[in-house]
Amino acid sequence: MKYIDEWNIADSGISDDDILINGNRFLIGNGNLGYRGTVEEADATHMPATICNGLYDRQGKKWREPVNIPNPIVIRLFTQQKDLLSIKSHNLLSHEQRLNFRYGIFSRSTSWNVNNSNIQVQSERFLSMDEPHHLYVKYRVITDAPVTLLCERGIDGLVYDINGPHLIQFESDQYDSMLQLRCKTQEQLIPITVISEAKYVGGDTVRQFEQHTVSKVPYIAELIKIELHPQIPFVIYCRSSIYSGEESSHSYEEDIKLNYAWNKEGDVLYDRALQRHRSVWDRLWKDGDVIIEGDPASQRSLRFSLYHLQSIAPRHRAGLSVPARGLSGQTYKGAVFWDTELFISPYFLSTDPSVVRNFILYRIRTLPGAIRKAHEYGYLGAFYAWESQETGEDACSDFNVVDVFTGRPVRTYFKDKQIHISADIVYAIKQYLSMTGDVSILTEGAFEVILNCALFYFSYIYYSPMKNRYEVLDVIGPDEYHERVNNNAFTNYMVHFTLNTALEYINYFSDTDKQFLSDKLQSTGFLPYIPLLYDLVSKIYLPEPNENGIIEQFDGYFRLEDLSITELKKRLLDPKEYWGGANGVASHTQIIKQADVVALLHLFKDQFSNLIKERNITYYASRTEHGSSLSASMHSLVYCDVGQPELAFPYFKKTAEIDLTGEAKQFAGLIYIGGTHPAANGGSWMSVVYGFCGFAVKDGTIFIKPQLPKHWKKVVFTSYVQGKKYTITVNKDGYTIC
Ligand code: IFM
């Protein structure tokens, strides 16, 4: 990996591993679509992917997952002998691909030796931030000696799928330079239309079109014969359009009209589209950038993280959220986890609260699915999907990992027992309300979400008459290695928080809109439980620190074997074996997967003293594998909170660099889990703004507690609070807010 400057990275790797990792690193996206950073000649083995936010499919009994749309930008060059010029060709001279993450522009420069002439391809592409359905490519070929090449430009329906194939009923069409590939998803027959249009600009180049379609559906392409003259470039300006569902149903005649314009002046239209795209990015960075002075590497990795967040933010359609691996592929079934609410939302809450509003609308829209899930388990209210797709049904399977020794699926209880998910959503709603004051979201459905989540916990928790307290039994906390534990401190505090929040907004509506309150209490079935709410709030068990100041992660945790991670690793028989579940090496020890008590200390930082936070982070940090990308940021936040920014710094680096270095876990058991890490990206912003700058908002007032790492000089960031924009500058000794 080459770091060119603070907005540009490059890589020249061509191995299979490089191709896989670069697919994520060089990803471009516009909130609607994500397109992996693969080269134009890629076939399915490079795992190119075009992912459309919110579009899922199921093949047979396999996992539902995002649909990988037919690859809209296949451009392949062949010699006259029909040898493909690819990054895998023996005659490759050089290859480098770049990402400009200021503007979400992928580019590549590759050269080959063909019969002693040096052929160079330079291309650039962007997924328009201005037009959610359009992907633009400029592909330029130049040579230093006369040469004849064949060029194939097409749309490829043969794509890589984890659990596919997902696409059926292919049809293709060609009109002039416009190619169309239409198909449907297997499960719900959702129509997909992919269009590719090209304007060819050749200067003095003589082109002989052999315009015909390669009709072996699902691939459609146009073949061109190009006579290249030295130093006279041949350029393809390509516009791809991708539509699914109702958006697919535009008229072919209309497409033809648009294509007429593209044929005529595609080069000019390309430049205009690029300009518009860049101005949207300029606008996004105005509020969304964070400046770090004194540490170019941190500046770069933070910006790279923010780039990834911006390029997956669903701004084009109401009620969409962000999958845990963004729009980088099919990993984790493209599902929305708690990552959105607790790790991704904070960034947008400060820089563009409308995005968080959309996340909440998504949870409002999927509330019926959460109510169904609660019902299926015999509970009341809303038990949100651990892995949520477009309807809120839980996509999480009963068997999330595979035993490497037997090849058998392992029963995991993530979906059944990570009940904190409902509370995480309530937590995010509360943050949104406190930061924006936008109470309208409550009457648009968020109040019902809160009531239903509280109701779910009513029906989940148990009263212990002996202890005269309510307990939360049989759960999984954030640390997924220890399943089905009792009184996970994180979960108990979150349940308490939810009940309190329900109470707060019941009181709010009791003062402001009694009719609305009464309607909602009736319709949600909450009314009979109001008296219980007070009892629950006051008697729920909130684990306290022990005599050493440590909060036990769950009942009995301290009795588990206490050993170091190094010792535990020595017990592994296979590097890919799963550490958790019934038989995992970590399950019967105090080694945990990710921040758990530490996450609790961050979320409820005002409820614990510095001493308690210090003791707990010291205790748990050494027992945490950080097997989840959600872990490092929480550690950096709590280390900052206790005034130890130098200890926080390596955790910040880890979370901020995850998608730059690509050094993240690629497998859980035998299951591929690679892709981008939006939660870690959001975590890097939190580490800087909440952590090193000590930014907090209480009752509409901004608080700053600067504790920058020694080598940082200054941080500048933006935050909206109650609709007003503030620019905050933090340096070693102080800060300004204006
Ligand atoms: O939500 C996380 C979970 O906490 C750990 N496993 C991966 C999920 C998606 O990022």
Short mmCIF file of C-alpha atoms and ligand atoms in Angstrom, two decimals, residues 324-325 332 337-339 386 418 478 480 593-594 628-630 679, ligand 1:
data_model
loop_
_atom_site.label_atom_id
_atom_site.label_comp_id
_atom_site.label_asym_id
_atom_site.label_seq_id
_atom_site.Cartn_x
_atom_site.Cartn_y
_atom_site.Cartn_z
CA ALA A 324 -22.39 -4.07 9.00
CA ARG A 325 -20.05 -4.47 6.04
CA TYR A 332 -22.84 -10.91 7.12
CA PHE A 337 -26.66 -4.86 13.27
CA TRP A 338 -26.35 -2.73 16.41
CA ASP A 339 -23.26 -1.33 14.67
CA TRP A 386 -29.93 -9.32 15.40
CA GLN A 418 -28.44 -10.81 22.05
CA PRO A 478 -21.53 -7.81 23.24
CA GLU A 480 -20.19 -13.24 21.76
CA LYS A 593 -14.09 -11.32 22.15
CA GLN A 594 -14.81 -7.60 22.34
CA SER A 628 -14.54 -7.90 16.58
CA SER A 629 -13.86 -4.63 14.79
CA LEU A 630 -16.20 -3.00 17.29
CA ALA A 679 -18.59 0.41 12.81
O1 IFM B 1 -22.34 -6.50 15.49
C1 IFM B 1 -21.13 -7.18 15.39
C2 IFM B 1 -20.97 -8.06 16.61
O2 IFM B 1 -20.92 -7.29 17.78
C3 IFM B 1 -19.72 -8.86 16.50
N1 IFM B 1 -19.74 -9.67 15.30
C4 IFM B 1 -19.88 -8.86 14.10
C5 IFM B 1 -21.11 -8.01 14.14
C6 IFM B 1 -21.21 -7.13 12.89
O3 IFM B 1 -20.19 -6.18 12.86
#
